[in-house]
Coordinates of C-alpha atoms in Angstrom, one line a residue:
Chain A
M637 CA 0.0 0.0 0.0
I638 CA 1.2 3.5 -0.8
R639 CA 0.4 6.1 1.8
I640 CA -0.4 9.5 0.5
N641 CA -0.3 12.5 2.9
C642 CA -3.3 14.5 1.8
P643 CA -2.8 18.2 2.7
Y644 CA -6.5 18.4 3.7
C645 CA -7.1 15.0 5.3
G646 CA -3.8 13.6 6.5
E647 CA -2.1 10.4 5.6
R648 CA -4.3 7.9 3.9
D649 CA -4.1 4.6 1.9
H650 CA -3.7 5.1 -1.8
S651 CA -6.8 3.0 -2.4
E652 CA -8.8 6.1 -1.4
F653 CA -7.3 8.0 -4.3
S654 CA -7.5 7.8 -8.1
Y655 CA -4.4 8.2 -10.2
G656 CA -4.6 11.0 -12.7
G657 CA -1.4 11.2 -14.7
D658 CA 1.5 13.4 -15.6
A659 CA 1.2 16.7 -13.7
T660 CA 3.7 18.5 -15.9
I661 CA 1.7 18.7 -19.2
N662 CA 1.4 22.2 -20.5
Y663 CA -1.6 22.5 -22.7
P664 CA -1.0 24.8 -25.7
S665 CA -3.2 27.7 -26.7
L666 CA -6.4 26.9 -28.6
D667 CA -4.9 28.1 -31.9
A668 CA -1.7 26.0 -31.5
S669 CA -0.8 23.6 -34.3
E670 CA -2.1 20.0 -34.4
K671 CA 1.4 18.8 -33.8
E672 CA 1.6 20.7 -30.5
W673 CA -1.9 19.4 -29.4
T674 CA -0.9 15.8 -30.4
E675 CA 2.2 16.1 -28.2
A676 CA 0.2 17.4 -25.3
I677 CA -2.6 14.9 -25.4
F678 CA -0.9 11.7 -26.5
F679 CA 2.8 11.9 -25.8
R680 CA 4.4 11.3 -22.4
K681 CA 7.8 11.4 -20.8
N682 CA 7.0 8.1 -19.0
I683 CA 9.7 8.8 -16.4
K684 CA 11.4 5.9 -14.7
G685 CA 12.2 7.6 -11.3
F686 CA 10.7 10.6 -9.5
Q687 CA 7.9 12.3 -11.4
F688 CA 5.2 14.8 -10.6
E689 CA 1.8 13.3 -11.1
T690 CA -1.8 14.1 -10.2
W691 CA -4.0 12.1 -7.8
H692 CA -7.7 12.7 -7.0
H693 CA -8.8 12.0 -3.4
S694 CA -11.9 10.5 -4.8
N695 CA -13.0 8.7 -1.7
G696 CA -12.0 11.5 0.6
C697 CA -12.0 15.3 0.2
R698 CA -12.3 15.0 -3.6
M699 CA -9.5 17.5 -4.1
W700 CA -6.8 17.1 -6.8
L701 CA -3.3 16.8 -5.6
V702 CA 0.2 16.9 -7.2
V703 CA 2.4 14.1 -5.8
E704 CA 6.1 13.7 -6.4
R705 CA 6.6 9.9 -6.4
S706 CA 9.2 7.5 -7.7
T707 CA 7.8 5.1 -10.3
V708 CA 10.4 2.5 -9.3
T709 CA 10.3 2.5 -5.5
H710 CA 6.9 4.2 -5.0
E711 CA 8.5 6.5 -2.4
I712 CA 6.7 9.9 -2.1
K713 CA 8.7 13.1 -1.7
S714 CA 6.0 15.7 -1.6
V715 CA 2.2 16.1 -1.8
K716 CA 0.6 19.5 -2.7
P717 CA -2.8 20.8 -3.7
C718 CA -3.0 21.1 -7.5
H719 CA -4.2 24.7 -7.4
P720 CA -1.4 27.2 -6.4
D721 CA -3.9 29.4 -4.5
L722 CA -5.0 26.5 -2.4
Q723 CA -1.4 25.7 -1.7
K724 CA -1.2 29.2 -0.1
V725 CA -4.4 28.6 1.9
V726 CA -2.9 25.3 3.2
E727 CA 0.3 27.0 4.2
N728 CA -1.5 30.0 5.9
N729 CA -3.5 27.6 8.0
K730 CA -0.5 25.8 9.4
Chain B
M1092 CA 21.0 -29.2 -31.4
T1093 CA 19.3 -32.6 -31.0
K1094 CA 15.8 -32.6 -32.6
F1095 CA 12.9 -33.7 -30.5
N1096 CA 11.4 -36.8 -32.1
A1097 CA 10.3 -40.3 -31.2
W1098 CA 13.7 -41.8 -32.3
N1099 CA 15.7 -39.4 -30.1
V1100 CA 13.4 -39.9 -27.1
I1101 CA 13.8 -43.7 -27.3
K1102 CA 17.6 -43.5 -28.0
N1103 CA 18.1 -41.2 -25.0
G1104 CA 15.8 -43.2 -22.9
L1105 CA 18.1 -46.2 -23.4
N1106 CA 21.3 -44.2 -22.8
G1107 CA 20.5 -42.4 -19.6
Q1108 CA 19.5 -39.2 -21.4
S1109 CA 23.1 -38.5 -22.3
Y1110 CA 22.9 -37.5 -25.9
W1111 CA 20.9 -34.3 -25.7
T1112 CA 22.8 -31.2 -26.6
R1113 CA 22.2 -27.8 -25.0
Q1114 CA 19.2 -26.0 -26.5
W1115 CA 20.9 -22.8 -27.6
R1116 CA 24.5 -21.6 -27.5
D1117 CA 25.9 -19.0 -25.2
P1118 CA 28.1 -17.1 -27.8
E1119 CA 30.4 -14.2 -27.2
P1120 CA 29.1 -11.1 -28.9
K1121 CA 30.4 -10.4 -32.4
S1122 CA 31.5 -6.9 -33.2
S1123 CA 28.7 -6.4 -35.8
Y1124 CA 25.5 -7.9 -37.0
D1125 CA 23.1 -7.3 -39.9
V1126 CA 20.2 -6.9 -37.4
V1127 CA 20.4 -6.4 -33.6
I1128 CA 17.1 -6.9 -31.8
I1129 CA 17.1 -5.4 -28.3
G1130 CA 14.9 -7.4 -25.9
G1131 CA 15.0 -11.2 -25.6
G1132 CA 11.4 -11.6 -24.8
L1133 CA 8.9 -13.5 -26.9
H1134 CA 8.6 -10.7 -29.4
G1135 CA 12.4 -10.2 -29.8
L1136 CA 13.0 -14.0 -30.1
A1137 CA 10.2 -14.5 -32.6
T1138 CA 11.4 -11.5 -34.6
A1139 CA 14.9 -13.1 -34.8
Y1140 CA 13.5 -16.4 -35.8
Y1141 CA 11.3 -15.0 -38.6
L1142 CA 14.1 -12.8 -39.9
A1143 CA 16.2 -16.0 -40.3
K1144 CA 13.4 -18.2 -41.5
N1145 CA 11.3 -16.0 -43.7
H1146 CA 13.8 -13.5 -44.9
N1147 CA 17.1 -15.4 -44.8
I1148 CA 18.7 -12.8 -42.6
K1149 CA 20.8 -14.9 -40.2
N1150 CA 23.5 -12.6 -39.0
V1151 CA 21.2 -11.5 -36.1
A1152 CA 21.8 -10.9 -32.4
V1153 CA 19.1 -10.7 -29.7
L1154 CA 20.3 -8.7 -26.7
E1155 CA 18.7 -9.5 -23.3
K1156 CA 19.5 -7.6 -20.1
G1157 CA 18.5 -10.5 -17.9
W1158 CA 17.7 -14.0 -19.1
I1159 CA 15.4 -15.5 -21.7
G1160 CA 11.9 -15.8 -20.4
G1161 CA 12.6 -13.7 -17.3
G1162 CA 10.6 -10.6 -18.2
N1163 CA 7.0 -10.4 -19.3
A1164 CA 7.4 -13.7 -21.1
G1165 CA 7.3 -15.3 -17.6
R1166 CA 4.8 -12.9 -16.1
N1167 CA 1.6 -13.3 -18.1
T1168 CA -1.6 -15.5 -17.8
T1169 CA -0.8 -17.3 -21.1
I1170 CA -4.1 -16.5 -22.8
V1171 CA -4.3 -16.8 -26.6
R1172 CA -7.3 -15.4 -28.5
S1173 CA -8.1 -13.3 -31.5
N1174 CA -11.4 -11.5 -30.5
Y1175 CA -10.6 -8.1 -31.9
M1176 CA -12.8 -6.0 -34.2
M1177 CA -10.8 -3.0 -35.4
P1178 CA -9.3 -3.1 -39.0
G1179 CA -5.7 -4.1 -38.7
N1180 CA -6.1 -5.7 -35.3
H1181 CA -8.4 -8.5 -36.2
E1182 CA -6.3 -9.6 -39.2
F1183 CA -3.2 -9.4 -37.2
Y1184 CA -4.4 -11.4 -34.2
E1185 CA -6.1 -13.9 -36.4
H1186 CA -2.8 -14.5 -38.2
S1187 CA -1.2 -14.8 -34.8
L1188 CA -3.7 -17.5 -33.8
K1189 CA -3.1 -19.4 -37.0
L1190 CA 0.6 -19.3 -36.2
W1191 CA -0.1 -20.6 -32.7
E1192 CA -2.0 -23.5 -34.2
N1193 CA 1.1 -24.8 -35.9
L1194 CA 3.8 -23.4 -33.5
S1195 CA 4.8 -26.7 -31.8
H1196 CA 5.5 -28.3 -35.2
E1197 CA 7.1 -25.1 -36.6
L1198 CA 9.6 -24.9 -33.7
N1199 CA 10.0 -28.6 -33.0
Y1200 CA 9.1 -27.7 -29.4
N1201 CA 6.0 -28.5 -27.5
V1202 CA 4.5 -25.2 -26.5
M1203 CA 1.5 -27.0 -25.1
F1204 CA -1.0 -24.8 -27.0
S1205 CA -4.4 -25.9 -25.9
Q1206 CA -7.4 -24.7 -27.8
R1207 CA -9.8 -25.1 -24.9
A1208 CA -12.1 -22.1 -25.7
H1209 CA -12.2 -18.6 -24.4
V1210 CA -15.5 -17.8 -22.7
S1211 CA -16.4 -14.2 -22.1
L1212 CA -19.3 -14.0 -19.8
F1213 CA -21.8 -11.1 -20.2
H1214 CA -24.0 -9.7 -17.5
S1215 CA -26.5 -7.3 -19.0
P1216 CA -28.5 -7.0 -22.2
G1217 CA -26.3 -4.0 -23.2
A1218 CA -23.2 -6.1 -22.7
K1219 CA -24.7 -8.8 -24.8
D1220 CA -25.4 -6.4 -27.7
S1221 CA -22.0 -4.9 -27.5
V1222 CA -20.1 -8.2 -27.5
S1223 CA -22.4 -9.7 -30.2
R1224 CA -21.4 -6.8 -32.4
I1225 CA -17.7 -7.6 -31.9
Y1226 CA -18.2 -11.3 -32.4
N1227 CA -20.3 -10.7 -35.5
I1228 CA -17.5 -8.6 -36.9
M1229 CA -15.1 -11.5 -36.2
R1230 CA -17.3 -13.9 -38.0
L1231 CA -17.5 -11.6 -41.0
H1232 CA -13.8 -11.8 -41.2
G1233 CA -13.6 -15.5 -41.0
T1234 CA -12.7 -15.9 -37.3
D1235 CA -14.6 -18.4 -35.3
A1236 CA -17.0 -16.8 -32.8
E1237 CA -20.2 -17.8 -31.2
L1238 CA -22.7 -17.0 -28.4
W1239 CA -23.6 -19.5 -25.8
D1240 CA -27.0 -19.1 -24.1
L1241 CA -27.4 -19.7 -20.4
K1242 CA -28.5 -23.3 -21.0
T1243 CA -25.4 -24.2 -23.0
L1244 CA -23.1 -22.3 -20.6
K1245 CA -24.6 -24.1 -17.5
K1246 CA -23.9 -27.4 -19.2
K1247 CA -20.3 -26.6 -20.1
I1248 CA -19.3 -24.8 -16.9
P1249 CA -21.8 -25.9 -14.2
H1250 CA -19.9 -24.5 -11.2
L1251 CA -20.0 -20.8 -12.1
N1252 CA -22.0 -18.6 -9.7
Y1253 CA -25.4 -18.4 -11.5
H1254 CA -27.0 -16.6 -8.6
N1255 CA -25.0 -13.4 -8.6
S1256 CA -27.7 -10.7 -8.2
R1257 CA -25.4 -7.7 -8.9
F1258 CA -23.9 -9.2 -12.2
P1259 CA -26.2 -12.0 -13.2
I1260 CA -24.7 -14.3 -15.9
L1261 CA -26.8 -14.1 -19.0
G1262 CA -24.6 -16.1 -21.4
A1263 CA -21.2 -16.0 -23.0
A1264 CA -19.3 -14.9 -26.1
V1265 CA -17.0 -17.8 -27.0
Q1266 CA -14.0 -18.3 -29.3
K1267 CA -13.4 -22.0 -29.4
R1268 CA -10.1 -21.9 -31.2
A1269 CA -8.7 -19.7 -28.4
G1270 CA -7.0 -21.1 -25.3
N1271 CA -3.6 -21.0 -23.7
A1272 CA -0.1 -22.2 -24.0
R1273 CA 3.0 -22.7 -21.9
H1274 CA 4.8 -19.4 -21.7
D1275 CA 8.3 -20.7 -20.9
A1276 CA 8.1 -23.2 -23.7
V1277 CA 7.3 -20.5 -26.2
A1278 CA 10.4 -18.5 -25.2
W1279 CA 12.6 -21.5 -25.2
G1280 CA 11.2 -22.8 -28.4
Y1281 CA 11.8 -19.6 -30.3
A1282 CA 15.2 -19.2 -28.8
R1283 CA 16.2 -22.7 -29.7
A1284 CA 14.8 -22.5 -33.3
A1285 CA 16.4 -19.1 -33.9
D1286 CA 19.7 -20.3 -32.5
T1287 CA 19.6 -23.3 -34.8
L1288 CA 19.3 -20.9 -37.8
G1289 CA 22.4 -19.0 -36.7
V1290 CA 21.0 -16.2 -34.4
D1291 CA 23.2 -15.2 -31.5
I1292 CA 21.2 -14.9 -28.2
L1293 CA 23.2 -12.7 -25.8
Q1294 CA 21.9 -12.9 -22.3
N1295 CA 23.0 -10.6 -19.4
C1296 CA 23.7 -8.0 -22.1
E1297 CA 22.1 -4.7 -21.0
V1298 CA 22.1 -1.8 -23.4
T1299 CA 23.6 1.3 -21.8
G1300 CA 23.8 3.8 -24.7
F1301 CA 23.9 4.5 -28.4
T1302 CA 26.5 6.1 -30.7
R1303 CA 24.9 8.1 -33.5
K1304 CA 26.5 8.8 -36.9
N1305 CA 24.9 10.6 -39.8
G1306 CA 21.6 10.5 -38.1
N1307 CA 21.7 6.7 -37.7
I1308 CA 22.6 4.5 -34.7
E1309 CA 26.0 3.2 -35.6
S1310 CA 26.7 1.1 -32.5
I1311 CA 25.2 0.0 -29.3
Q1312 CA 27.0 0.2 -25.9
T1313 CA 26.2 -2.8 -23.8
S1314 CA 27.4 -4.4 -20.6
R1315 CA 29.2 -7.0 -22.9
G1316 CA 30.9 -4.4 -25.1
I1317 CA 30.2 -2.4 -28.1
I1318 CA 28.0 -4.0 -30.8
K1319 CA 27.4 -2.6 -34.2
G1320 CA 24.1 -3.2 -36.1
K1321 CA 23.2 -2.2 -39.6
K1322 CA 19.6 -2.3 -38.5
I1323 CA 18.3 -2.2 -34.9
G1324 CA 14.9 -3.2 -33.5
F1325 CA 13.5 -2.3 -30.1
A1326 CA 11.3 -5.1 -28.6
V1327 CA 11.4 -4.1 -24.9
A1328 CA 7.8 -3.5 -24.0
G1329 CA 7.6 -2.1 -20.5
N1330 CA 10.8 -0.2 -20.8
T1331 CA 10.3 1.2 -24.3
S1332 CA 10.3 4.8 -23.1
V1333 CA 13.7 4.3 -21.3
L1334 CA 15.4 3.1 -24.5
W1335 CA 13.6 5.7 -26.6
Q1336 CA 15.0 8.5 -24.4
M1337 CA 18.4 6.8 -24.4
A1338 CA 18.3 7.3 -28.2
E1339 CA 17.3 10.9 -27.6
L1340 CA 14.0 10.5 -29.4
G1341 CA 11.7 12.4 -26.9
N1342 CA 8.3 11.2 -25.8
L1343 CA 6.1 8.3 -26.7
P1344 CA 2.3 7.7 -26.5
I1345 CA 3.1 5.1 -23.8
E1346 CA 2.8 4.9 -20.0
S1347 CA 4.3 2.0 -18.1
H1348 CA 1.8 0.3 -15.8
K1349 CA 2.0 -2.9 -13.8
L1350 CA -0.3 -5.8 -14.1
Q1351 CA -0.5 -8.6 -11.6
A1352 CA -1.0 -12.3 -12.2
F1353 CA -1.8 -15.0 -9.6
V1354 CA -1.2 -18.7 -9.3
S1355 CA -2.9 -21.0 -6.8
E1356 CA -1.9 -24.4 -5.4
A1357 CA -2.6 -27.3 -7.8
V1358 CA -6.0 -28.9 -7.6
K1359 CA -7.7 -31.7 -9.6
P1360 CA -9.2 -30.7 -13.0
L1361 CA -11.7 -28.0 -12.3
L1362 CA -11.9 -25.7 -15.3
D1363 CA -11.8 -26.8 -19.0
Q1364 CA -11.9 -23.3 -20.5
V1365 CA -10.4 -19.8 -20.2
V1366 CA -13.2 -17.9 -18.4
V1367 CA -13.4 -14.1 -18.5
Y1368 CA -15.7 -12.2 -16.1
G1369 CA -15.4 -9.1 -18.1
V1370 CA -18.2 -7.9 -20.3
G1371 CA -20.4 -5.5 -18.2
G1372 CA -19.1 -7.0 -15.0
A1373 CA -15.7 -6.8 -13.2
H1374 CA -12.4 -7.6 -14.9
F1375 CA -11.2 -11.1 -14.1
Y1376 CA -9.8 -13.9 -16.2
I1377 CA -9.0 -17.5 -15.1
S1378 CA -7.8 -20.8 -16.5
Q1379 CA -6.2 -23.9 -15.1
S1380 CA -2.7 -24.8 -15.9
D1381 CA -1.7 -28.4 -16.9
K1382 CA -0.1 -28.7 -13.5
G1383 CA -3.5 -28.0 -11.9
S1384 CA -2.8 -24.5 -10.6
M1385 CA -5.5 -21.9 -11.2
V1386 CA -3.9 -19.0 -13.1
F1387 CA -5.8 -15.7 -13.0
G1388 CA -5.6 -12.0 -13.1
G1389 CA -7.5 -8.8 -13.1
D1390 CA -7.0 -5.1 -13.6
L1391 CA -3.8 -3.0 -13.6
D1392 CA -2.7 -1.5 -10.3
W1393 CA -4.1 1.8 -11.6
Y1394 CA -1.0 4.0 -11.2
K1395 CA 2.0 4.3 -13.3
S1396 CA 4.9 2.1 -12.2
Y1397 CA 8.1 0.4 -13.4
A1398 CA 8.1 -1.9 -10.3
Q1399 CA 7.8 -5.6 -11.1
R1400 CA 5.8 -6.1 -7.9
G1401 CA 2.1 -5.8 -7.3
N1402 CA 0.2 -3.9 -4.6
L1403 CA -2.3 -5.3 -2.1
P1404 CA -5.5 -3.5 -3.0
M1405 CA -5.5 -5.2 -6.4
V1406 CA -4.9 -8.6 -4.7
Q1407 CA -8.1 -8.0 -2.7
D1408 CA -10.0 -6.8 -5.8
V1409 CA -9.0 -9.9 -7.8
A1410 CA -9.9 -12.2 -4.9
E1411 CA -13.3 -10.6 -4.7
A1412 CA -13.9 -11.0 -8.4
A1413 CA -12.8 -14.7 -8.1
M1414 CA -15.3 -15.3 -5.3
A1415 CA -18.1 -13.5 -7.1
I1416 CA -17.8 -15.8 -10.1
F1417 CA -16.2 -19.0 -8.7
P1418 CA -17.3 -19.4 -5.1
S1419 CA -15.8 -22.9 -5.1
L1420 CA -12.3 -21.3 -5.1
G1421 CA -13.0 -19.9 -1.6
R1422 CA -10.7 -22.3 0.3
I1423 CA -7.9 -22.5 -2.3
R1424 CA -4.6 -21.0 -1.3
L1425 CA -2.6 -18.5 -3.4
L1426 CA 0.9 -19.8 -4.2
R1427 CA 2.4 -16.8 -5.9
H1428 CA 1.6 -13.5 -7.3
W1429 CA 3.8 -11.1 -9.3
A1430 CA 3.6 -8.1 -11.6
G1431 CA 4.9 -7.3 -15.0
V1432 CA 5.4 -3.9 -16.5
M1433 CA 3.2 -3.1 -19.5
D1434 CA 3.5 -0.6 -22.2
M1435 CA 0.0 0.9 -22.0
T1436 CA -0.6 3.0 -25.0
M1437 CA -2.9 6.0 -25.6
D1438 CA -5.4 4.0 -27.7
G1439 CA -4.7 0.4 -26.4
S1440 CA -3.1 -0.8 -29.7
F1441 CA 0.5 -1.7 -30.4
F1442 CA 3.3 -0.2 -32.6
I1443 CA 5.2 -2.0 -35.3
C1444 CA 6.7 0.8 -37.2
K1445 CA 9.6 2.9 -38.4
T1446 CA 11.1 5.6 -36.3
P1447 CA 12.7 9.0 -36.9
I1448 CA 16.0 7.2 -37.0
S1449 CA 16.3 5.4 -40.4
N1450 CA 18.0 2.2 -39.2
L1451 CA 15.9 1.9 -36.1
Y1452 CA 12.5 0.0 -35.9
L1453 CA 10.0 -0.1 -33.1
N1454 CA 8.0 -3.0 -31.7
A1455 CA 6.2 -1.8 -28.6
G1456 CA 2.9 -0.9 -26.8
W1457 CA 1.4 -4.4 -26.2
N1458 CA -0.8 -3.3 -23.3
Y1459 CA -2.5 -6.5 -21.9
G1460 CA -2.1 -8.5 -25.1
G1461 CA 1.6 -9.2 -25.7
F1462 CA 1.6 -13.0 -25.1
K1463 CA -1.0 -14.0 -27.7
A1464 CA 0.5 -11.5 -30.2
S1465 CA 4.1 -12.8 -30.1
P1466 CA 4.1 -15.0 -33.2
A1467 CA 2.5 -12.4 -35.4
S1468 CA 4.5 -9.6 -33.8
G1469 CA 7.7 -11.4 -34.7
W1470 CA 6.4 -12.2 -38.2
Y1471 CA 5.4 -8.6 -39.1
F1472 CA 8.3 -6.9 -37.2
A1473 CA 10.8 -9.1 -39.2
D1474 CA 8.8 -8.3 -42.3
L1475 CA 9.2 -4.5 -41.6
I1476 CA 12.9 -4.8 -40.8
A1477 CA 13.6 -6.9 -43.9
N1478 CA 11.5 -5.0 -46.4
E1479 CA 11.6 -1.6 -44.9
S1480 CA 7.9 -1.0 -45.3
P1481 CA 5.0 -2.1 -43.1
H1482 CA 2.7 -4.9 -44.2
N1483 CA -1.0 -3.8 -44.8
Y1484 CA -2.1 -5.2 -41.5
V1485 CA 0.2 -3.0 -39.5
Q1486 CA 0.3 0.0 -41.8
N1487 CA -1.5 2.2 -39.2
H1488 CA 0.2 0.8 -36.2
N1489 CA 2.6 3.6 -36.1
L1490 CA 3.4 6.7 -34.0
E1491 CA 1.7 9.1 -36.5
R1492 CA -1.8 7.7 -36.1
F1493 CA -2.6 10.0 -33.2
E1494 CA -1.9 13.2 -35.2
K1495 CA -3.8 11.8 -38.2
G1496 CA -6.8 10.9 -35.9
I1497 CA -6.8 7.3 -36.9
N1498 CA -6.4 5.9 -33.4
I1499 CA -7.0 2.1 -33.1
D1500 CA -9.1 2.2 -29.9
E1501 CA -10.9 -1.1 -29.4
R1502 CA -12.5 0.0 -26.2
G1503 CA -13.2 3.6 -27.2
A1504 CA -11.7 4.6 -23.9
G1505 CA -9.8 7.7 -25.1
P1506 CA -6.2 8.9 -24.4
D1507 CA -5.8 7.5 -20.9
P1508 CA -3.4 4.5 -21.0
K1509 CA -4.6 2.9 -17.8
L1510 CA -8.1 2.5 -19.2
H1511 CA -7.1 0.2 -22.1
G1512 CA -7.0 -3.0 -20.1

């Protein structure tokens, strides 16, 4: 079991969460070329090692999180709210 | 290499089994080859075999970082079927099934291919309609496919749970020519047959880098020295992205996920077919090995991973699915479970294609379906490497299909790799 330290709820089993995917995708502007959109939607770095990825606390607070996790050892380095403004709120409440 | 035949079995039986030769050599790497296949799994070995057999290209090396049969070749649930509907896929998998039907003779190696029928249960009228459409498409293309009503199914497999109120069994979609095979024997059979034709199988030979010259890959750095190849093929599903980035080619429409498989203790004959609890129900597939073990599996672990070990929530999930469909398994003990790393692609279909490097060819993206595909995968990958243009069946199985909008998405699940199970 992977344990994810949700900034809102505390440390929980990963079975409470749903895996989203690569958190570093930058979607291009609406008038960008088909090539850029194809890259953003279909092509991935597929990192072997630490990567930033999204998880949804679907059976908890239902917030989206950015998790830095190793895809080899499953070790987690950091967990943050997806939205930068919510990150500020979490920090102010500490 | 001693052929397996009745005469040699008798001769060795009378001589203390002393005349058998080793099944494939353990050669030192040569400095250069006409074709170097990276990855000594089923697909790499099959490719080398068909390069030598169909195209007379015999100066071939297969590089394997571990040992033959130690990767996904030994981590699957050994199911062979061809129930696909998309153009390209159904021809490809049907050809694969036909190759399976003659594989033991072809390789002079008993791969224990058993056409025991693949039975996909359906659990709602919608699921029945959906699977009927797929199986009708298969029939139109000459593949065997049929529907079993509840009466037939109860006669064939009386010990399924027919009283499941959440997912009642309404019948099954069946492919009778499908079944399973012995995974190790397939790896060893291809290795032995390829070796006999002159292919060098280099185990414990990990690729660590590439040297480029004039846009091509000139040589490969490995743990056993530098090896040159006029043409190079990747067949390393699970780790394709790692090699792809080693060759500085950027991103791929692939994510690596792990899939678990399970084996129970051996029991007396219990199940004659491959049963799938999958159409409009959970996701679970089970068969019984020749030793008597129940071999089964379910979904991916649902998060990206290169770890060849499974996580516990999925063990529970699979056990629950097993109990829902086969309550008689309740007291059976699990012997082993393990995970293999899958190339999950953005549309659930594979790649056999050219790459931006003109002497590099790609075989990747097998999702859940690599085992059954291995003979045809080797066949068409060898064809691509030898003829430098893809066969009609695999002409759209390339990296450009996403930009062109001709995704080959059997499930219609969209660009989320984990959903293409």
